[in-house]
Coordinates of C-alpha atoms in Angstrom, one line a residue:
X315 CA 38.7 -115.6 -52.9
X316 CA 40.3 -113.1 -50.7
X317 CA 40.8 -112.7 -47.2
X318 CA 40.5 -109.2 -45.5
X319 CA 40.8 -108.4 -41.7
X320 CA 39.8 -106.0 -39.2
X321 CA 38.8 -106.1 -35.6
X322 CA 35.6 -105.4 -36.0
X323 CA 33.1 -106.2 -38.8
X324 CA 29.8 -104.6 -39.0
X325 CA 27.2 -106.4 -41.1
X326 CA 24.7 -104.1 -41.5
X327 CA 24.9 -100.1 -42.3
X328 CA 21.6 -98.8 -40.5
X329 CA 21.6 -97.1 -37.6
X330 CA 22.8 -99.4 -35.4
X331 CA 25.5 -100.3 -37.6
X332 CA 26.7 -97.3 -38.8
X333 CA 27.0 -96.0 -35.2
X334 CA 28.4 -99.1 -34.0
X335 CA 31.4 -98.6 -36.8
X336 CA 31.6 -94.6 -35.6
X337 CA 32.1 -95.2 -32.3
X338 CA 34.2 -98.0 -32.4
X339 CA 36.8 -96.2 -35.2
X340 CA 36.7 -93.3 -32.4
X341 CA 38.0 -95.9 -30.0
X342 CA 40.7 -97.0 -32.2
X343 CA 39.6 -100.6 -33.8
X344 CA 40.1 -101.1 -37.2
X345 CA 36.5 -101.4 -38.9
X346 CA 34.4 -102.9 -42.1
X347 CA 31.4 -101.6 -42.6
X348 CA 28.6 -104.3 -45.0
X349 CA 25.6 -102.8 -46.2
X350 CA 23.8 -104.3 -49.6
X351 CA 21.9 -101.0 -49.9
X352 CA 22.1 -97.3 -48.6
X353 CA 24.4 -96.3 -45.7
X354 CA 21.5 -95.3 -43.3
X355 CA 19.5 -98.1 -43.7
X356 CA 15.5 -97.9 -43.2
X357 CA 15.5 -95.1 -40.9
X358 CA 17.2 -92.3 -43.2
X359 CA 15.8 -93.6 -46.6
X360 CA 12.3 -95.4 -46.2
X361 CA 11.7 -94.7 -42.6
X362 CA 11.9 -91.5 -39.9
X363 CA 13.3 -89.0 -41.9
X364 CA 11.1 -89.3 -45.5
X365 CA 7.7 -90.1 -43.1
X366 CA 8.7 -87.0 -40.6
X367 CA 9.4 -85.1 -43.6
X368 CA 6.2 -86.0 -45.4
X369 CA 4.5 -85.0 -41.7
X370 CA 6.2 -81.3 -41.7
X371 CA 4.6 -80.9 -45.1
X372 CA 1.3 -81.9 -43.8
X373 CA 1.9 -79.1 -40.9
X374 CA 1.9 -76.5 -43.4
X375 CA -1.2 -77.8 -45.3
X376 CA -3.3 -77.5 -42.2
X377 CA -1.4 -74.5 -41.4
X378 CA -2.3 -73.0 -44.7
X379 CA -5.9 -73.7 -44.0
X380 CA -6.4 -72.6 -40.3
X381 CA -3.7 -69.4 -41.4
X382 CA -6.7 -66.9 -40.5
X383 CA -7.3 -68.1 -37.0
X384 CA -3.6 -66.0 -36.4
X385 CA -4.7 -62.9 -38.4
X386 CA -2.7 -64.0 -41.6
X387 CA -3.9 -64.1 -44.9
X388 CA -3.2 -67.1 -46.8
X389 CA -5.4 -69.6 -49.1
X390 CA -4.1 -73.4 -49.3
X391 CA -4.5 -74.4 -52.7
X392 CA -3.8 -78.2 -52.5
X393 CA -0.9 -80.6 -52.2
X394 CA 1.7 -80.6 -55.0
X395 CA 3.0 -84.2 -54.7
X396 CA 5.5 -83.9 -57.0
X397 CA 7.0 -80.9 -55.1
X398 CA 6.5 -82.9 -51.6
X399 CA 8.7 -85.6 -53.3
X400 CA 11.6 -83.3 -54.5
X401 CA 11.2 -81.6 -50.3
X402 CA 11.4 -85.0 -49.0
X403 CA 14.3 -86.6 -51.3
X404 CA 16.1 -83.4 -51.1
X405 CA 16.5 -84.0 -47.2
X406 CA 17.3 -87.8 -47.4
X407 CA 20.1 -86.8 -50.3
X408 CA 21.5 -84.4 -47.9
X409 CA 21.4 -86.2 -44.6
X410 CA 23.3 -89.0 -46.5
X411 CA 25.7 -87.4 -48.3
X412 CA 26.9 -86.1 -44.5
X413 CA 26.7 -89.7 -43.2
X414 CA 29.2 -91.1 -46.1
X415 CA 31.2 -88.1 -45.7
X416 CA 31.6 -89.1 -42.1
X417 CA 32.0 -92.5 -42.3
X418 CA 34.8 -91.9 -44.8
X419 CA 36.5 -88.9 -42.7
X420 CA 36.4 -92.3 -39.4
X421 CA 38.5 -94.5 -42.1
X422 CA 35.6 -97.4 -42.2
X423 CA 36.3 -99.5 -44.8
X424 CA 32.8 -99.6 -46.5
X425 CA 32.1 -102.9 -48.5
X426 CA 29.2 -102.7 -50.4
X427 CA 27.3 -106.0 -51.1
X428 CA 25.1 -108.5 -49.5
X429 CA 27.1 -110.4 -46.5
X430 CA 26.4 -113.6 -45.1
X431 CA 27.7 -115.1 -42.0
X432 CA 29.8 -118.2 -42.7
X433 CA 31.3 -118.6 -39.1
X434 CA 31.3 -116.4 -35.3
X435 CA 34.0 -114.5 -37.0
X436 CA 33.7 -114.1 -40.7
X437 CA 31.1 -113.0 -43.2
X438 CA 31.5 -113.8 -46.5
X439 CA 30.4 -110.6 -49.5
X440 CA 30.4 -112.5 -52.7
X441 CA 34.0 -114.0 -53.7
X442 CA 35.5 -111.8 -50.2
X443 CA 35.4 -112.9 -46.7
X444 CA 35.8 -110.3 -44.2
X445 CA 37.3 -111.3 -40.7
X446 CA 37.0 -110.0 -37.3
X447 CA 38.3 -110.1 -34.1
X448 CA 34.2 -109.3 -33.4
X449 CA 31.4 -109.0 -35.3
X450 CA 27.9 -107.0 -35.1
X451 CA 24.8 -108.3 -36.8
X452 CA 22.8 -105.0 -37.8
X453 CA 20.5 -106.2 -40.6
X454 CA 17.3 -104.6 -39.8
X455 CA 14.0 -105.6 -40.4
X456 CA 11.4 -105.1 -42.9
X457 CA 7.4 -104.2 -43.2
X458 CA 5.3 -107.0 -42.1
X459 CA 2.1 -108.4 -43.6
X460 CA -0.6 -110.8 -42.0
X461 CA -0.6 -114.8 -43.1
X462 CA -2.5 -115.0 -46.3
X463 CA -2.4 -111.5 -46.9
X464 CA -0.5 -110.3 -49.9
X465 CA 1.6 -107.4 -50.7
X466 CA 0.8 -106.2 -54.3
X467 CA -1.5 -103.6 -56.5
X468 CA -3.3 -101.6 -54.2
X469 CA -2.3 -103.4 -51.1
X470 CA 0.4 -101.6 -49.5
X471 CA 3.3 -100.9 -47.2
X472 CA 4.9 -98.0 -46.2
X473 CA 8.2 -98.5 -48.6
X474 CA 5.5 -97.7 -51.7
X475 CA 3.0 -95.6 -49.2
X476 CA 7.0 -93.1 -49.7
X477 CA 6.4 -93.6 -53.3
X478 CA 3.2 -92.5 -54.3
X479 CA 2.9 -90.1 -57.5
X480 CA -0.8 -88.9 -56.3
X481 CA -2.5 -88.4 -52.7
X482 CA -5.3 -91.3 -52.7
X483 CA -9.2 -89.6 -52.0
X484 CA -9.8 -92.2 -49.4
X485 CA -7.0 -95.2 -48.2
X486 CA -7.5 -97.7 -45.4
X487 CA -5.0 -98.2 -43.0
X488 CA -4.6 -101.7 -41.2
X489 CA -2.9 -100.8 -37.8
X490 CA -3.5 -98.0 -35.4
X491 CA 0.5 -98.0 -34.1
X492 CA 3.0 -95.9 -34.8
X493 CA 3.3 -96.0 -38.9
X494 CA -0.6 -96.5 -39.2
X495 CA -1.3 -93.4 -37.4
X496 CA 0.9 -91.1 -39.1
X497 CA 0.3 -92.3 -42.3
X498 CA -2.9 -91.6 -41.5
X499 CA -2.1 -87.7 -40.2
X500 CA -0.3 -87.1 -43.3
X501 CA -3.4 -88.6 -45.8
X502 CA -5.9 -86.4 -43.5
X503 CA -3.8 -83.2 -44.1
X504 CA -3.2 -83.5 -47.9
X505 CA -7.4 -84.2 -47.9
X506 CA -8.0 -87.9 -48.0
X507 CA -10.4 -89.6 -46.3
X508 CA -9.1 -92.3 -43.6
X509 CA -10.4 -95.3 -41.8
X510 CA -7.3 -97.1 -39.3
X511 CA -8.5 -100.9 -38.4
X512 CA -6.8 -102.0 -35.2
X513 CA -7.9 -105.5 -33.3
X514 CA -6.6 -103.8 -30.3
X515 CA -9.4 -101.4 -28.0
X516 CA -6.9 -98.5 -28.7
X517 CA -5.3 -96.2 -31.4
X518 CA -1.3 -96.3 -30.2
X519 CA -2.1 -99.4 -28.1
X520 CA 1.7 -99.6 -26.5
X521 CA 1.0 -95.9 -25.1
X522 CA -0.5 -94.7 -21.6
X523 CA -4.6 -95.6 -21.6
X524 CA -5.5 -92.2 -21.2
X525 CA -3.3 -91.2 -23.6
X526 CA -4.7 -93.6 -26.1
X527 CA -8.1 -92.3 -25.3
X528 CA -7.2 -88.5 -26.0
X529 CA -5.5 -89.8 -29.4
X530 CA -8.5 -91.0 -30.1
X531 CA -10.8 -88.2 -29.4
X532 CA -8.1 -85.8 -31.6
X533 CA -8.4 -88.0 -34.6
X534 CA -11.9 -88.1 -34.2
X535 CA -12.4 -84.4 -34.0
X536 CA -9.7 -84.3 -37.5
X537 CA -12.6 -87.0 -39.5
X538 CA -10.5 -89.2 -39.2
X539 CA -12.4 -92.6 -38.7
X540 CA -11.1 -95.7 -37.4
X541 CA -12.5 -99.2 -35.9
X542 CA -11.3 -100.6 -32.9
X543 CA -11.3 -104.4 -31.5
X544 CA -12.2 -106.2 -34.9
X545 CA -9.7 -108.3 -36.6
X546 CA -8.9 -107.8 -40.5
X547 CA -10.7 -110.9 -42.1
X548 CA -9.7 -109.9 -46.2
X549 CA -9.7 -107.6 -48.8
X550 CA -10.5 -108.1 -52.8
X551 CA -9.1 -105.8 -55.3
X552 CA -11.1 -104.2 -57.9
X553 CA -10.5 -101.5 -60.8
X554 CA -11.4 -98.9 -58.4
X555 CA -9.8 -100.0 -54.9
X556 CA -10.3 -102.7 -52.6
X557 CA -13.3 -103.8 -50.3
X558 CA -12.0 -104.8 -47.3
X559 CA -13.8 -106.9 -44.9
X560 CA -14.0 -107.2 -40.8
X561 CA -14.5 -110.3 -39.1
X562 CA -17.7 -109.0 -37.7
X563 CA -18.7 -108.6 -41.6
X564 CA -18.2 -105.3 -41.7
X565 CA -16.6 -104.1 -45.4
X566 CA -14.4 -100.6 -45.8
X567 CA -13.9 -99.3 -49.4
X568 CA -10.9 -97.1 -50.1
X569 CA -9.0 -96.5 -53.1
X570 CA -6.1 -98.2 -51.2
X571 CA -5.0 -100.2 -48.0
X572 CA -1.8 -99.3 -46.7
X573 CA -0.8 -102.7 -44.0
X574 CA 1.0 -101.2 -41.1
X575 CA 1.1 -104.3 -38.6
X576 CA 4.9 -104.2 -37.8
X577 CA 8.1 -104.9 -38.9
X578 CA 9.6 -107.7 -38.8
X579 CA 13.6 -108.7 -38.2
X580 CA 15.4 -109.4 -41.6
X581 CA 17.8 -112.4 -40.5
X582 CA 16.4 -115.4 -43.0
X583 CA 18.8 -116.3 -45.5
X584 CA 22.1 -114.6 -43.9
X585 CA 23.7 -117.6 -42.2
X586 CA 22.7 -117.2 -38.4
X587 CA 21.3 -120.1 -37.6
X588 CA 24.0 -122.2 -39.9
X589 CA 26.4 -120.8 -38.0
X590 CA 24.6 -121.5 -34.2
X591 CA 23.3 -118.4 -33.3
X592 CA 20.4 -118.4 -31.2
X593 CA 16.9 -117.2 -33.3
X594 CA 13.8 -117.2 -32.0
X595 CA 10.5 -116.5 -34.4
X596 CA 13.4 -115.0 -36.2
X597 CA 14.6 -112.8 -34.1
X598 CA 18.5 -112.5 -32.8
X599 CA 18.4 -113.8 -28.7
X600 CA 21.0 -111.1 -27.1
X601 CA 22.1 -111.2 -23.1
X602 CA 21.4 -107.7 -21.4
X603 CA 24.6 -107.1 -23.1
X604 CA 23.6 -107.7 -26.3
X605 CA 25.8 -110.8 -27.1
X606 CA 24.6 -113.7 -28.6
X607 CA 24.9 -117.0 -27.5
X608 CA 28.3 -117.5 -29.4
X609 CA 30.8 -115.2 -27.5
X610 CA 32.1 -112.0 -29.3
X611 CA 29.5 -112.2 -31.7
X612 CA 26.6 -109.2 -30.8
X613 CA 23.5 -108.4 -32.2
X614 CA 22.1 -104.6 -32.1
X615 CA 18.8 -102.8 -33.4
X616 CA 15.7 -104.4 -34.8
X617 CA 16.5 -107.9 -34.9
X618 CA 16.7 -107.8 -31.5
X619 CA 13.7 -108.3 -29.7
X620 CA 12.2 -105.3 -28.2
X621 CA 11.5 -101.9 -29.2
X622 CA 11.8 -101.2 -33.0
X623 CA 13.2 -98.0 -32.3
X624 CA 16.1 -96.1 -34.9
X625 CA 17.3 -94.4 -31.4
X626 CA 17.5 -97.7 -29.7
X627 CA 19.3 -98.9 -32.3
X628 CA 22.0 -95.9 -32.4
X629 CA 22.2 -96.6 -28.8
X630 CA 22.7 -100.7 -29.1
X631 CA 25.8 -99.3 -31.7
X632 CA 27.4 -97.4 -29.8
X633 CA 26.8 -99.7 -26.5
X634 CA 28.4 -102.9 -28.4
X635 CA 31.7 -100.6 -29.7
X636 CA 31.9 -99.9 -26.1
X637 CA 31.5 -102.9 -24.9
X638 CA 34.0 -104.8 -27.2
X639 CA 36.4 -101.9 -26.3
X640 CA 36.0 -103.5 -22.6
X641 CA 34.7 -100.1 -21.2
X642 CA 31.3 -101.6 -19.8
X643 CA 29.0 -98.9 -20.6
X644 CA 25.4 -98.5 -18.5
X645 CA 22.7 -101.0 -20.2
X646 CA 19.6 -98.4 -21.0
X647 CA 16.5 -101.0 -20.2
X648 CA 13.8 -100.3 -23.1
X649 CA 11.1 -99.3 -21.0
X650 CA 13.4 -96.3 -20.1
X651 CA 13.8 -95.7 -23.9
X652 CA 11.8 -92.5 -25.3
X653 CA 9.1 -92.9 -27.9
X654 CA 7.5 -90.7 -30.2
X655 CA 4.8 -90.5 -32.4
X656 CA 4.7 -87.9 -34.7
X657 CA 1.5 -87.5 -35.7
X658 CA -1.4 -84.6 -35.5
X659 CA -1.5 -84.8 -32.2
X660 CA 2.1 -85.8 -31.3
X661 CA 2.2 -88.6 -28.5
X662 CA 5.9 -88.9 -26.4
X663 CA 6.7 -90.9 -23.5
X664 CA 9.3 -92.7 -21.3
X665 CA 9.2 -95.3 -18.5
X666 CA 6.0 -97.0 -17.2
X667 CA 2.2 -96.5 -17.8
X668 CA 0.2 -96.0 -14.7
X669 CA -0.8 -99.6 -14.8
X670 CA 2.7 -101.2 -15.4
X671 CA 3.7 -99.2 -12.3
X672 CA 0.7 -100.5 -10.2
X673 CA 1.6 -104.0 -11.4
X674 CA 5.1 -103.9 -10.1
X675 CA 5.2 -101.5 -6.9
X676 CA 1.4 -101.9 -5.9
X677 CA -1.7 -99.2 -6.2
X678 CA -1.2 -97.7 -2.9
X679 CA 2.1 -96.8 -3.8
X680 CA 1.8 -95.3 -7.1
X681 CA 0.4 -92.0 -7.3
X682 CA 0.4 -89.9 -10.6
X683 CA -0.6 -86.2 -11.9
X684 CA -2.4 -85.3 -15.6
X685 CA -1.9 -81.9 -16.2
X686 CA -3.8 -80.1 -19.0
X687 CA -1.7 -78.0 -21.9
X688 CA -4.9 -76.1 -21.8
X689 CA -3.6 -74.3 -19.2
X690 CA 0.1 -74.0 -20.4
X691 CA 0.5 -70.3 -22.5
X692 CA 2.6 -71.7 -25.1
X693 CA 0.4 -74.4 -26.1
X694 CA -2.8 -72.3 -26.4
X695 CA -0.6 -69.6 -28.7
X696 CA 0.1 -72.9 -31.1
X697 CA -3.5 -74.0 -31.0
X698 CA -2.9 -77.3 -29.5
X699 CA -4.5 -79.4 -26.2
X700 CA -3.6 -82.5 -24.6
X701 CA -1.5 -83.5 -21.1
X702 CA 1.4 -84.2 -19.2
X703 CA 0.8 -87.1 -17.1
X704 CA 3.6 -88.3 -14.7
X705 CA 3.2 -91.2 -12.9
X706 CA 5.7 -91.8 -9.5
X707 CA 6.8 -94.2 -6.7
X708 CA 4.9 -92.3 -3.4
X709 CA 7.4 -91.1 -1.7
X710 CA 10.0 -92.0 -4.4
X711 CA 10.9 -91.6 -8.0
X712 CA 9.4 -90.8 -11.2
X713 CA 8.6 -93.6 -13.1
X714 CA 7.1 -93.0 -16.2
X715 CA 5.8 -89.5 -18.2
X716 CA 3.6 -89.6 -20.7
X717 CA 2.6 -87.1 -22.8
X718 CA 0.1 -85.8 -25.8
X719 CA 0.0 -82.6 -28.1
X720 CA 1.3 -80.7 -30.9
X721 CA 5.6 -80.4 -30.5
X722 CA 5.3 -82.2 -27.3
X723 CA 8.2 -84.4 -28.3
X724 CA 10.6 -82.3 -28.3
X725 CA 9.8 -82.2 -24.5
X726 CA 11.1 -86.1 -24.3
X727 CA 14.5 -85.3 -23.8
X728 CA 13.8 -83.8 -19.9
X729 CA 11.5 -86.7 -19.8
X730 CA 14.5 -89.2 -19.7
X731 CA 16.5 -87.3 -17.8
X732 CA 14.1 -87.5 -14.8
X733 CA 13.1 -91.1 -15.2
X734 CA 16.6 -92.9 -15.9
X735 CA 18.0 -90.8 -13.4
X736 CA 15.3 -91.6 -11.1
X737 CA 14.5 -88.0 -10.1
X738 CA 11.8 -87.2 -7.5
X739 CA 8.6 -84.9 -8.4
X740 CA 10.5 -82.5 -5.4
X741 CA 13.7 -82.3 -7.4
X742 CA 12.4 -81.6 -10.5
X743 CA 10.0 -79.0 -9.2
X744 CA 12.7 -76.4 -8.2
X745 CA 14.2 -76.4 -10.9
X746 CA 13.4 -73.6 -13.5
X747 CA 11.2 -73.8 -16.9
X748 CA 11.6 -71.4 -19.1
X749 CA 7.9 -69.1 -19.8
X750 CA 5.9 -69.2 -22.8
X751 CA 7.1 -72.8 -23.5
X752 CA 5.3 -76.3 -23.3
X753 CA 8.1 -77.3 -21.2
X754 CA 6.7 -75.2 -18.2
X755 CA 3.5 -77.9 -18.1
X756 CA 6.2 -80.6 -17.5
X757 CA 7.4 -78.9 -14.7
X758 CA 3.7 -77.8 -13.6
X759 CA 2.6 -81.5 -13.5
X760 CA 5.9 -82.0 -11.3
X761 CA 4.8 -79.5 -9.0
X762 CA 1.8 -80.9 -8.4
X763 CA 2.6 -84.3 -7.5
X764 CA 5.3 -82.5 -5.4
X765 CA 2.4 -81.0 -3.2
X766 CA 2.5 -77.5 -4.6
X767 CA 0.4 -77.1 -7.7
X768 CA 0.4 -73.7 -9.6
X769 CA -1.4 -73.3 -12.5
X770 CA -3.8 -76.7 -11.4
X771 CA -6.1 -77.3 -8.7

């Protein structure tokens, strides 16, 4: 058995681990980098990038078909999976190839192999233990399912939702968040029909109410159907699909179910608890600092609880290098975190909903502007409605901004801006935003909670 050292070891090479290895090779620490898999992790190979690529493809099927609403002649033909596949694999290929050249160019050591934590200090890849001065768990997590239900056949997740040869005439999705509903936008696009079962009252339930309720009215106006407050009960398999039943007896047949309740954090089996860390429902229990309860041993990304963000994990990375470096960096709370859902229509936001902000500073001193993209020029060129609503302290900051439409997240990056700085409606409203662009309605709903609407009444 052999014995090598660094001072820091990185077990996990997803996107909190790989940025946690960049940044801390940029500050001069020696580093080992463990990943079983794919450099990348979930995010570049089963996650955001396959699932945003599959979601641009969709874009140019309904494109296709709504082409002579613009004046341009064009016929969609249907959906050439096997082309989609070679699109979307061609991307992850590239995208990878650039992070291995990177991480080779930083002088990582890369040691490929499953790792298990044998003490605070040292995890063990099959005959080799790797030693650190610190180490960073970054294992990820994986999709969920419900007790008693089964992965297998036509019951689904999203890993072989990637993988599908043929685009299935009518699928059932189990979970209106984030992977249900764009899933759900892609099917709809390439011609399936959908239904999405949620227990929860809303479609994108962690989102702003109203919000939710636009979503909802969008899909509905795509065919896309859904049922909302009725648990999953079960589903049988058949040669044709699978029935699958409510718990108010209500029964959906679809050629296929996709299960999109979560993900869950992929610790079991690696030594954690053996060694003393702190898990809870199996999840790694961090400070704000992201530290576990054995000092100089951190946790970063999904196994973490919180968010299940890729971003929050790059973030977590490169806030633990930091950290061990001893420079203290700014702890980014994850309500302040952007999210984005990427579906037809895209929902973004940052900060709190209108009723989180009620809850914690009181309704008379929350006040809070929805503006309409209906009246924003850009938006009605692209073909696209929805809002910017900002919600603020009266008298004080911005505290949330939530948002719904086509492209509207690419507007999340001001978004943060203003919230973690903790920018007032009257600072934000002199400043200039640029015309045609959906960016303008951001700073339109600014300038109305600053007392001087334009374009609103």
């Amino acid at each position: 058995m052999s014995e090598q050292n660094f001072d820091l070891v990185v077990l996990g090479g997803g996107s909190g681990g790989y940025a946690a290895a960049l940044r801390a090779s940029l500050l001069g620490l020696t580093v080992a980098l463990i990943e079983k898999d794919k450099l990348g992790g979930t995010c570049l190979h089963r996650g955001c990038i396959p699932t945003k690529a599959l979601l641009h493809s969709a874009e140019v099927a309904d494109a296709a078909r709504s082409a002579s609403k613009y004046g341009i002649s064009a016929t969609f033909d249907g959906v050439d999976i096997a082309g989609v596949t070679s699109y979307r694999e061609g991307i992850i290929s590239s995208k990878f190839k650039g992070l291995e050249g990177l991480i080779k160019a930083r002088k990582i050591t890369v040691i490929r192999g499953e790792g298990r934590l044998v003490s605070p200090t040292r995890v063990q890849v099959g005959d080799d233990v790797i030693e650190g001065k610190n180490v960073v768990l970054a294992t990820g997590s994986y999709a969920r399912s419900l007790p008693g239900l089964e992965i297998g056949g036509r019951v689904i997740t999203s890993e072989q939702a990637l993988e599908l040869d043929f685009v299935p005439q009518k699928v059932a999705i189990l979970g209106g968040g984030v992977i249900g509903v764009e899933f759900a936008s892609v099917w709809k696009s390439f011609g399936s029909e959908v239904t999405i079962i949620e227990a929860l009252p809303h479609l994108v339930p962690n989102e702003e109410e109203s919000i939710s309720k636009q979503f909802e009215r969008a899909f509905r106006k795509r065919g896309i159907e859904f049922s909302l407050g009725t648990r999953f009960q079960s589903v049988e398999q058949n040669d044709d699909g699978v029935v699958v039943t409510l718990e108010d007896g209500r029964r959906i047949e679809a050629e296929l179910l996709l299960v999109a309740v979560g993900r869950g954090p992929s610790t079991q089996g690696l030594g954690f608890e053996e060694v003393g860390v702190e898990v809870d429902r199996g999840f790694v229990i961090t400070n704000e600092r992201l530290e576990t309860n054995i000092p100089g041993l951190y946790a970063v990304g999904d196994i973490v609880p919180g968010l299940q963000l890729a971003h929050r994990s790059f973030q977590h990375g490169i806030f633990v290098a930091e950290e061990i470096a001893g420079l203290s960096p700014q702890v980014v709370d994850d309500v302040n975190i952007p999210k984005v859902t990427y579906s037809d229509p895209e929902v973004a936001s940052v900060g709190l909903t209108e009723a989180r902000a009620i809850a914690e500073y009181g309704q008379d001193r929350v006040a809070s502007y929805d503006y309409s993209l209906g009246g924003n020029g850009k938006s009605h060129i692209i073909g696209t409605t929805g809002s910017v609503k900002v919600v603020r302290v009266a008298d004080g900051p911005v505290v949330g901004i939530h948002m719904i439409g086509a492209r509207v997240g690419e507007l999340i990056g001001e978004a943060q801006l203003i919230v973690n700085w903790e920018a007032y409606p009257e600072d934000v409203a002199q400043l200039v935003h640029a015309h045609p662009t959906q960016n303008e309605a951001l700073g339109e709903a600014h300038l109305a909670l600053a007392g001087k609407p334009l374009h609103a009444l």
